[in-house]
PDB file of C-alpha atoms in Angstrom:
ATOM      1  CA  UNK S   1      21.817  -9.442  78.443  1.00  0.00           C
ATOM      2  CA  UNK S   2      24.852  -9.109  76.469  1.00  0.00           C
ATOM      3  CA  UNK S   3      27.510  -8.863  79.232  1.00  0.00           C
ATOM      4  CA  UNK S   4      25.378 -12.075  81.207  1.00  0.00           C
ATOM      5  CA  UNK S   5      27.928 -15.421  80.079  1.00  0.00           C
ATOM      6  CA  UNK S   6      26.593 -17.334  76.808  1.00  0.00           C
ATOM      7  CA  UNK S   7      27.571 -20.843  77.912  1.00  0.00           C
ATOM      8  CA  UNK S   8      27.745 -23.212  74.305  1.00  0.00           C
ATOM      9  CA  UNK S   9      26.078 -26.017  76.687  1.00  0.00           C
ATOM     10  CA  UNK S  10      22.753 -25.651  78.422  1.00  0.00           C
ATOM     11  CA  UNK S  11      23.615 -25.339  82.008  1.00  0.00           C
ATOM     12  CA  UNK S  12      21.139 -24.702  85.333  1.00  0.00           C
ATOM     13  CA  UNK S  13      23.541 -22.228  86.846  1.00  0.00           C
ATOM     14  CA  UNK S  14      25.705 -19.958  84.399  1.00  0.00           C
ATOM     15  CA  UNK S  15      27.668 -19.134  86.948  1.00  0.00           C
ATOM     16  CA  UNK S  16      29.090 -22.508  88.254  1.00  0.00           C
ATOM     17  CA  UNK S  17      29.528 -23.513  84.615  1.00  0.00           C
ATOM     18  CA  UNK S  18      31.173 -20.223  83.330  1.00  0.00           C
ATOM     19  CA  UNK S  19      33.587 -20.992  86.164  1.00  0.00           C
ATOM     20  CA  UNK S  20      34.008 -24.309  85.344  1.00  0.00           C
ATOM     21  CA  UNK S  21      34.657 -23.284  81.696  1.00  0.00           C
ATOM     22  CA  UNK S  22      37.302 -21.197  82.832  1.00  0.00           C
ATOM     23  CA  UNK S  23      38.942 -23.786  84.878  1.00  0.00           C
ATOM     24  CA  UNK S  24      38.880 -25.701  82.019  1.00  0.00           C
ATOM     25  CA  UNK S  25      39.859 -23.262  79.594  1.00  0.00           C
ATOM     26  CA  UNK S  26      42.773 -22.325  82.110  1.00  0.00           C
ATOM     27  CA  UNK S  27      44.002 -26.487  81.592  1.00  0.00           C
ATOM     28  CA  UNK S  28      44.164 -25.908  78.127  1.00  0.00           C
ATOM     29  CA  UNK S  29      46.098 -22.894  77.862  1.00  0.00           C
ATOM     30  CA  UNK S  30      48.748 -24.419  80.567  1.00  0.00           C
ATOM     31  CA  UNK S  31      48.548 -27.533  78.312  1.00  0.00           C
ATOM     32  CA  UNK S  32      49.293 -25.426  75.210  1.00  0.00           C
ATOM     33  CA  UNK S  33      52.353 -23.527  77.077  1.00  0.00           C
ATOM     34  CA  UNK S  34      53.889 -26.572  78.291  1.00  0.00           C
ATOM     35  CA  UNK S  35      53.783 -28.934  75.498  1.00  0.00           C
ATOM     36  CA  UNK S  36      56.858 -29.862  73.914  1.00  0.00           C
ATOM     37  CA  UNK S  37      57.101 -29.645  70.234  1.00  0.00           C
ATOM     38  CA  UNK S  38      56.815 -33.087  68.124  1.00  0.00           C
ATOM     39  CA  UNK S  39      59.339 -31.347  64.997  1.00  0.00           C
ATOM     40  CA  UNK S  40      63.005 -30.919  66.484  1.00  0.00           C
ATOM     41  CA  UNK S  41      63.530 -26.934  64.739  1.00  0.00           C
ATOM     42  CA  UNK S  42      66.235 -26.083  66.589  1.00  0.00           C
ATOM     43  CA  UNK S  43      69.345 -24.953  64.900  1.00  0.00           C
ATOM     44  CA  UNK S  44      72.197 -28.454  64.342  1.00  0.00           C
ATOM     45  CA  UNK S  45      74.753 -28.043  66.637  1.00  0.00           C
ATOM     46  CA  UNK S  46      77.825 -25.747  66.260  1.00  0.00           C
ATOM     47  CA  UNK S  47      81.570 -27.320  66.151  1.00  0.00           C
ATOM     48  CA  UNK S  48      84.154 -24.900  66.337  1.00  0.00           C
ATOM     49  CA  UNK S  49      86.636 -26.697  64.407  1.00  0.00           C
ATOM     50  CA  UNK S  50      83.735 -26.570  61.246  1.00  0.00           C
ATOM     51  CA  UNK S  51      83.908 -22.296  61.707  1.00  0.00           C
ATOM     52  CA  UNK S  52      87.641 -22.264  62.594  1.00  0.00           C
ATOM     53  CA  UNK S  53      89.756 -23.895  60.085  1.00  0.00           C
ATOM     54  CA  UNK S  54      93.376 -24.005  61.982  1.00  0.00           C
ATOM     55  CA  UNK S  55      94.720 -25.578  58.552  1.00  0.00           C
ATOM     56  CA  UNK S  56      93.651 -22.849  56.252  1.00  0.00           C
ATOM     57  CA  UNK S  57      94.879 -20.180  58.559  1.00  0.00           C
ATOM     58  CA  UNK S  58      98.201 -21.770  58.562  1.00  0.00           C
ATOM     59  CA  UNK S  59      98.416 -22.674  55.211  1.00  0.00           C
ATOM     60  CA  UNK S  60      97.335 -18.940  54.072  1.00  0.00           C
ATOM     61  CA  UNK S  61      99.984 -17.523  56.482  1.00  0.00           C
ATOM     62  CA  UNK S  62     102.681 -19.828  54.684  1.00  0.00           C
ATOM     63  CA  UNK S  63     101.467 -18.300  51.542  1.00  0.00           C
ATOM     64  CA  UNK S  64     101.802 -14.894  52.485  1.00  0.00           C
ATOM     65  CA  UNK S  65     105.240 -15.619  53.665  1.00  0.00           C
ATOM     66  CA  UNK S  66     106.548 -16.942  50.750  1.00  0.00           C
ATOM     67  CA  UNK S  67     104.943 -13.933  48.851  1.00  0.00           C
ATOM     68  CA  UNK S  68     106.485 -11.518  51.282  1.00  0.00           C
ATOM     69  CA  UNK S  69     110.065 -13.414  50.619  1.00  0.00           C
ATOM     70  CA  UNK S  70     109.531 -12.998  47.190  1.00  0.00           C
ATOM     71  CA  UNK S  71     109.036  -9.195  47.547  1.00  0.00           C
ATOM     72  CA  UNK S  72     112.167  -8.768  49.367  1.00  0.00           C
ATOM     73  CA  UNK S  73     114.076 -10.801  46.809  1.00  0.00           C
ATOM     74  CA  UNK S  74     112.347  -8.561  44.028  1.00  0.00           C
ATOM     75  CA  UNK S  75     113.143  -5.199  46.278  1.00  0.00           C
ATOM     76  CA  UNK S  76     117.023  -6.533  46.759  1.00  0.00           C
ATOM     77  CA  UNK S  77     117.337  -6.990  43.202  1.00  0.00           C
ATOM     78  CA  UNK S  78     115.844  -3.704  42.178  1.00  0.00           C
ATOM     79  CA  UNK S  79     117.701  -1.745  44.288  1.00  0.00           C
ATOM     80  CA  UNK S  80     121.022  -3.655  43.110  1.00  0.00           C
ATOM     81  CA  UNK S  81     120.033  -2.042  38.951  1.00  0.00           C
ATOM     82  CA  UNK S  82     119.308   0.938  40.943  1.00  0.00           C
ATOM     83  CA  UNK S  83     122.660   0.857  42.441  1.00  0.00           C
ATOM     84  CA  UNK S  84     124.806   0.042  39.322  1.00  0.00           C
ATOM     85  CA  UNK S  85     122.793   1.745  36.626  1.00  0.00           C
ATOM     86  CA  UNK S  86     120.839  -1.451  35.478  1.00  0.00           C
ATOM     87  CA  UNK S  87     123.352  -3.184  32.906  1.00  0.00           C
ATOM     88  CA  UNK S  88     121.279  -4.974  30.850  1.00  0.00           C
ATOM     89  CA  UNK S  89     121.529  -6.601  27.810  1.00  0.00           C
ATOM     90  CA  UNK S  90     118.241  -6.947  25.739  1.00  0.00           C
ATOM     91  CA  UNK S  91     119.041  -6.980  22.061  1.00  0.00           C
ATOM     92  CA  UNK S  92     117.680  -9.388  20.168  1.00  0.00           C
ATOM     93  CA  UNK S  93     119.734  -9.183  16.944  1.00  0.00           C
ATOM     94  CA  UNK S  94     118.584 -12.813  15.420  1.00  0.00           C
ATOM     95  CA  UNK S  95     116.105 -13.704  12.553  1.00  0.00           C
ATOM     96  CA  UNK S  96     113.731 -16.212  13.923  1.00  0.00           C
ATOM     97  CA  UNK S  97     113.760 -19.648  11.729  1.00  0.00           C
ATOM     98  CA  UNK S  98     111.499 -22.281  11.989  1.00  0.00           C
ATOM     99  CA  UNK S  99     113.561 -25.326  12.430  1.00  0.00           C
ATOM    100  CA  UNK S 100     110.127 -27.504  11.194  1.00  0.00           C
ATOM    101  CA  UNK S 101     109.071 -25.342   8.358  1.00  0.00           C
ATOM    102  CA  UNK S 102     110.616 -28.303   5.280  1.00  0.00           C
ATOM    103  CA  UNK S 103     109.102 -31.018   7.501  1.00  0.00           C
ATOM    104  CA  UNK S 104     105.762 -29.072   7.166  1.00  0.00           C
ATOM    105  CA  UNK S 105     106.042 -28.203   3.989  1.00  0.00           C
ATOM    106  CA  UNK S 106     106.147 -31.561   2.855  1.00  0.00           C
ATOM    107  CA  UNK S 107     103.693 -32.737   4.900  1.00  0.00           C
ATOM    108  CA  UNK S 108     101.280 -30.558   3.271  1.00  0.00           C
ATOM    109  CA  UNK S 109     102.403 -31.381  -0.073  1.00  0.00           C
ATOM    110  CA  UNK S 110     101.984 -35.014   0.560  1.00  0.00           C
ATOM    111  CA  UNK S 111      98.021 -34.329   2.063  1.00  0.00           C
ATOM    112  CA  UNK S 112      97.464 -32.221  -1.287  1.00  0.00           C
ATOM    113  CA  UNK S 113      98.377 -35.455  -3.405  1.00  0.00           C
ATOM    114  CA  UNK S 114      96.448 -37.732  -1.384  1.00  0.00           C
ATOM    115  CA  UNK S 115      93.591 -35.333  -1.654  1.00  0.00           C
ATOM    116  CA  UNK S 116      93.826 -35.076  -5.399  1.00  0.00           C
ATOM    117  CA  UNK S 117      94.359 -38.647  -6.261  1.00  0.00           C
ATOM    118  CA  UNK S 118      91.039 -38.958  -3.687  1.00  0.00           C
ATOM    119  CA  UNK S 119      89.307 -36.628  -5.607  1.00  0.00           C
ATOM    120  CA  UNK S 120      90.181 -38.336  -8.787  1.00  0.00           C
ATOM    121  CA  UNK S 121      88.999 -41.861  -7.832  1.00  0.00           C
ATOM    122  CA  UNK S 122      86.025 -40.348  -6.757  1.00  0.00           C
ATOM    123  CA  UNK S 123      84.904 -38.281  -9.983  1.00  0.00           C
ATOM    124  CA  UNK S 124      86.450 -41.437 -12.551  1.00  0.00           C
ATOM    125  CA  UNK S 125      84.130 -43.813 -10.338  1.00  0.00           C
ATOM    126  CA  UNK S 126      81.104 -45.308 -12.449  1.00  0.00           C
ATOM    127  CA  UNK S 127      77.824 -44.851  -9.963  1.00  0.00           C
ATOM    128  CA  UNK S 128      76.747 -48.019  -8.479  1.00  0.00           C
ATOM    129  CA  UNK S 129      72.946 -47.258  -8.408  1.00  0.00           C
ATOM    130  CA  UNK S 130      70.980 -46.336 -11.510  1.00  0.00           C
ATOM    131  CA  UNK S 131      68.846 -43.486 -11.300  1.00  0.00           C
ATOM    132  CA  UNK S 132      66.449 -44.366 -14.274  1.00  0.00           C
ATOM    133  CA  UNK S 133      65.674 -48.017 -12.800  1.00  0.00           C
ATOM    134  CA  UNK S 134      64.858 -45.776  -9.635  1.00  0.00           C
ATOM    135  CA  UNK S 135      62.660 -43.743 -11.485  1.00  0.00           C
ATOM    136  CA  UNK S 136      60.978 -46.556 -13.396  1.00  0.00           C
ATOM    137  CA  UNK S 137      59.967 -48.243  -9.637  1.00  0.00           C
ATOM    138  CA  UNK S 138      59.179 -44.867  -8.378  1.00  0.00           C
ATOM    139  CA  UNK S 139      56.617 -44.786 -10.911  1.00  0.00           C
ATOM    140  CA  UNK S 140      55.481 -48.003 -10.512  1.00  0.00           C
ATOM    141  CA  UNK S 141      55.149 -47.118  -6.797  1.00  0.00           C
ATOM    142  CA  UNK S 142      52.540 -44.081  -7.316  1.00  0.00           C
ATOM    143  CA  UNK S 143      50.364 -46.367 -10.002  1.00  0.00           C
ATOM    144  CA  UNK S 144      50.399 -49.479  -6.651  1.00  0.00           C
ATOM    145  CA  UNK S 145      49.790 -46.089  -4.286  1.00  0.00           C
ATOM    146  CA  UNK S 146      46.740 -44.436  -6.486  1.00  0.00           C
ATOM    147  CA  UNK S 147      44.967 -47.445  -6.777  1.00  0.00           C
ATOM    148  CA  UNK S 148      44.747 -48.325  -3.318  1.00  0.00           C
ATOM    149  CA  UNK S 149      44.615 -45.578  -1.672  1.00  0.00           C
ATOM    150  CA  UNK S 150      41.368 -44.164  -0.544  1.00  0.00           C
ATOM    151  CA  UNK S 151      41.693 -40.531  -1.027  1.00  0.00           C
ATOM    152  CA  UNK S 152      43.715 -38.901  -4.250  1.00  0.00           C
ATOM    153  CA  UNK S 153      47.308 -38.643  -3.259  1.00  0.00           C
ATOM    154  CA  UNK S 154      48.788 -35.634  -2.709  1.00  0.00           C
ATOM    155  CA  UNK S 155      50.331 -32.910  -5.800  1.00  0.00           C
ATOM    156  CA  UNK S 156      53.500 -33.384  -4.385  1.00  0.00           C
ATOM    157  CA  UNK S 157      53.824 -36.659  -4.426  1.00  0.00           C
ATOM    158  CA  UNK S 158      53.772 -36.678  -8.662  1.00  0.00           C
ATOM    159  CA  UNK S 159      52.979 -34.678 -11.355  1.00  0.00           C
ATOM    160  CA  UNK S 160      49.704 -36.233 -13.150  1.00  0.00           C
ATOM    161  CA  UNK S 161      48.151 -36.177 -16.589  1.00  0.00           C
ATOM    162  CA  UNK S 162      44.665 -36.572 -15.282  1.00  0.00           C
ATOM    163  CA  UNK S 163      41.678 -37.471 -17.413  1.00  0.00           C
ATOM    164  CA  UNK S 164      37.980 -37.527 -15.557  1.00  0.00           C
ATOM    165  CA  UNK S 165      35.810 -40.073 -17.281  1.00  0.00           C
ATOM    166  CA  UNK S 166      32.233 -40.542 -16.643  1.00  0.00           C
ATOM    167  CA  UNK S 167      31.012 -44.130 -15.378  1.00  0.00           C
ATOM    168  CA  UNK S 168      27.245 -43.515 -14.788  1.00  0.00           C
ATOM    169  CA  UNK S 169      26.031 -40.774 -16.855  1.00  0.00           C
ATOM    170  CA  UNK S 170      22.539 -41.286 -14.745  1.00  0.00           C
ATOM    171  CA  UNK S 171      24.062 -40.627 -11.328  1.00  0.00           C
ATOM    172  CA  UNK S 172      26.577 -37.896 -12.625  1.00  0.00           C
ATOM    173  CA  UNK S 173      29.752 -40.295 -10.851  1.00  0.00           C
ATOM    174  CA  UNK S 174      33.020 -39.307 -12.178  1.00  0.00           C
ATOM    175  CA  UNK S 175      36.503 -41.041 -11.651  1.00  0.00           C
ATOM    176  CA  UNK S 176      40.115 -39.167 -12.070  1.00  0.00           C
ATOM    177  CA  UNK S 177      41.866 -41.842 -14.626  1.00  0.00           C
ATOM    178  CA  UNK S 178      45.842 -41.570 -14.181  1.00  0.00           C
ATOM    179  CA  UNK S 179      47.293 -43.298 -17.398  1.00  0.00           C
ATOM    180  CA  UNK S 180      50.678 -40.684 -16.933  1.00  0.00           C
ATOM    181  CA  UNK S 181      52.279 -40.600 -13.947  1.00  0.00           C
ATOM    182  CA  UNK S 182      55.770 -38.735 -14.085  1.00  0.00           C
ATOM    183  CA  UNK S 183      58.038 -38.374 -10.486  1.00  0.00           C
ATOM    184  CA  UNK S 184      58.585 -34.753  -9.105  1.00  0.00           C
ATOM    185  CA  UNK S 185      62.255 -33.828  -9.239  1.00  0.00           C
TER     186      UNK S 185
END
C-alpha cells in the first residue's frame, strides 16, 4: 500500500488523477522556471569612464614628471659639489636678537599694572550684598518651611534646638517645638 499514489483529493481512479496531478504539478514547476522576478537585483550598470579615470592618470603622470625633473636637477647639482669639492659656506657666526623683545617687555609690564590696579579695586570694594540680612531671611525661611511642611525637614537643611512637648498626655501625642533655628554653613 505504501508505493500505491496517496492523492490529497478523493478521486474514483488514482491513476487518472495521479496523472493529472502531475500534469499539473509539471505547469507549476514550468511556471516557477519561467517567471520573471518582480525585484530588479541585478548589478547597476558599468561605465568605463567611472573605473578609468583618464584625468587622474594624466595628472599623476605630470606629477611624476615634475618629481623626476626635480631628481635630475638634485643629481646635476650633487655631482657639481662632487666635482669641485663642495665649497660651502655654513658658519653661522651671529648672536640671535630679538628685534621685539622691549616692545614685549613693556607690554607685559603694562598687563602687570592693569592687573594690580584690578586687583586693588577689587579687594578695596565694599560688598554690595549683606550676608547677615541673608542669614536673618534664611532663618525666617526654615521657621515659614517647618510650619508648613508636612513631614520634619531635613538635618541638612538647619541645625535645630529641638524641644518635644507633650499636647495630650491621654493619647501619648508629642510635637517637635523649634524655637532655635540656626542656618548650616
Amino acid at each position: 500500500m505504501h508505493r500505491a499514489y496517496q492523492s490529497i483529493t478523493p478521486a474514483n481512479n488514482k491513476l487518472l488523477k495521479q496523472k493529472w496531478d502531475k500534469t499539473r504539478f509539471d505547469a507549476h514547476r514550468n511556471k516557477v522556471s519561467t517567471a520573471k522576478a518582480v525585484i530588479d537585483n541585478k548589478p547597476p550598470k558599468t561605465y568605463m569612464h567611472l573605473h578609468l579615470k583618464l584625468k587622474k592618470l594624466q595628472m599623476e603622470e605630470e606629477r611624476l614628471a615634475i618629481v623626476e625633473r626635480d631628481n635630475n636637477i638634485l643629481l646635476e647639482k650633487m655631482s657639481c659639489i662632487m666635482r669641485t669639492r663642495g665649497r660651502v659656506d655654513n658658519s653661522n657666526d651671529y648672536d640671535e636678537k630679538s628685534l621685539n623683545k622691549t616692545k614685549r617687555q613693556r607690554e607685559l609690564l603694562r598687563v602687570t599694572h592693569e592687573n594690580q590696579a584690578i586687583w586693588k579695586r577689587i579687594t578695596t570694594k565694599e560688598p554690595h550684598y549683606n550676608h547677615m540680612q541673608w542669614d536673618d531671611q534664611w532663618k525666617v525661611n526654615l521657621s515659614y518651611m517647618s510650619n508648613i511642611s508636612k513631614y520634619p525637614l531635613l538635618p541638612f537643611h538647619f541645625k535645630r534646638k529641638a524641644k518635644v512637648q507633650q499636647l495630650d498626655p491621654e493619647c501619648g501625642s508629642t510635637q517637635v517645638k523649634l524655637p532655635e533655628i540656626t542656618a548650616c554653613t
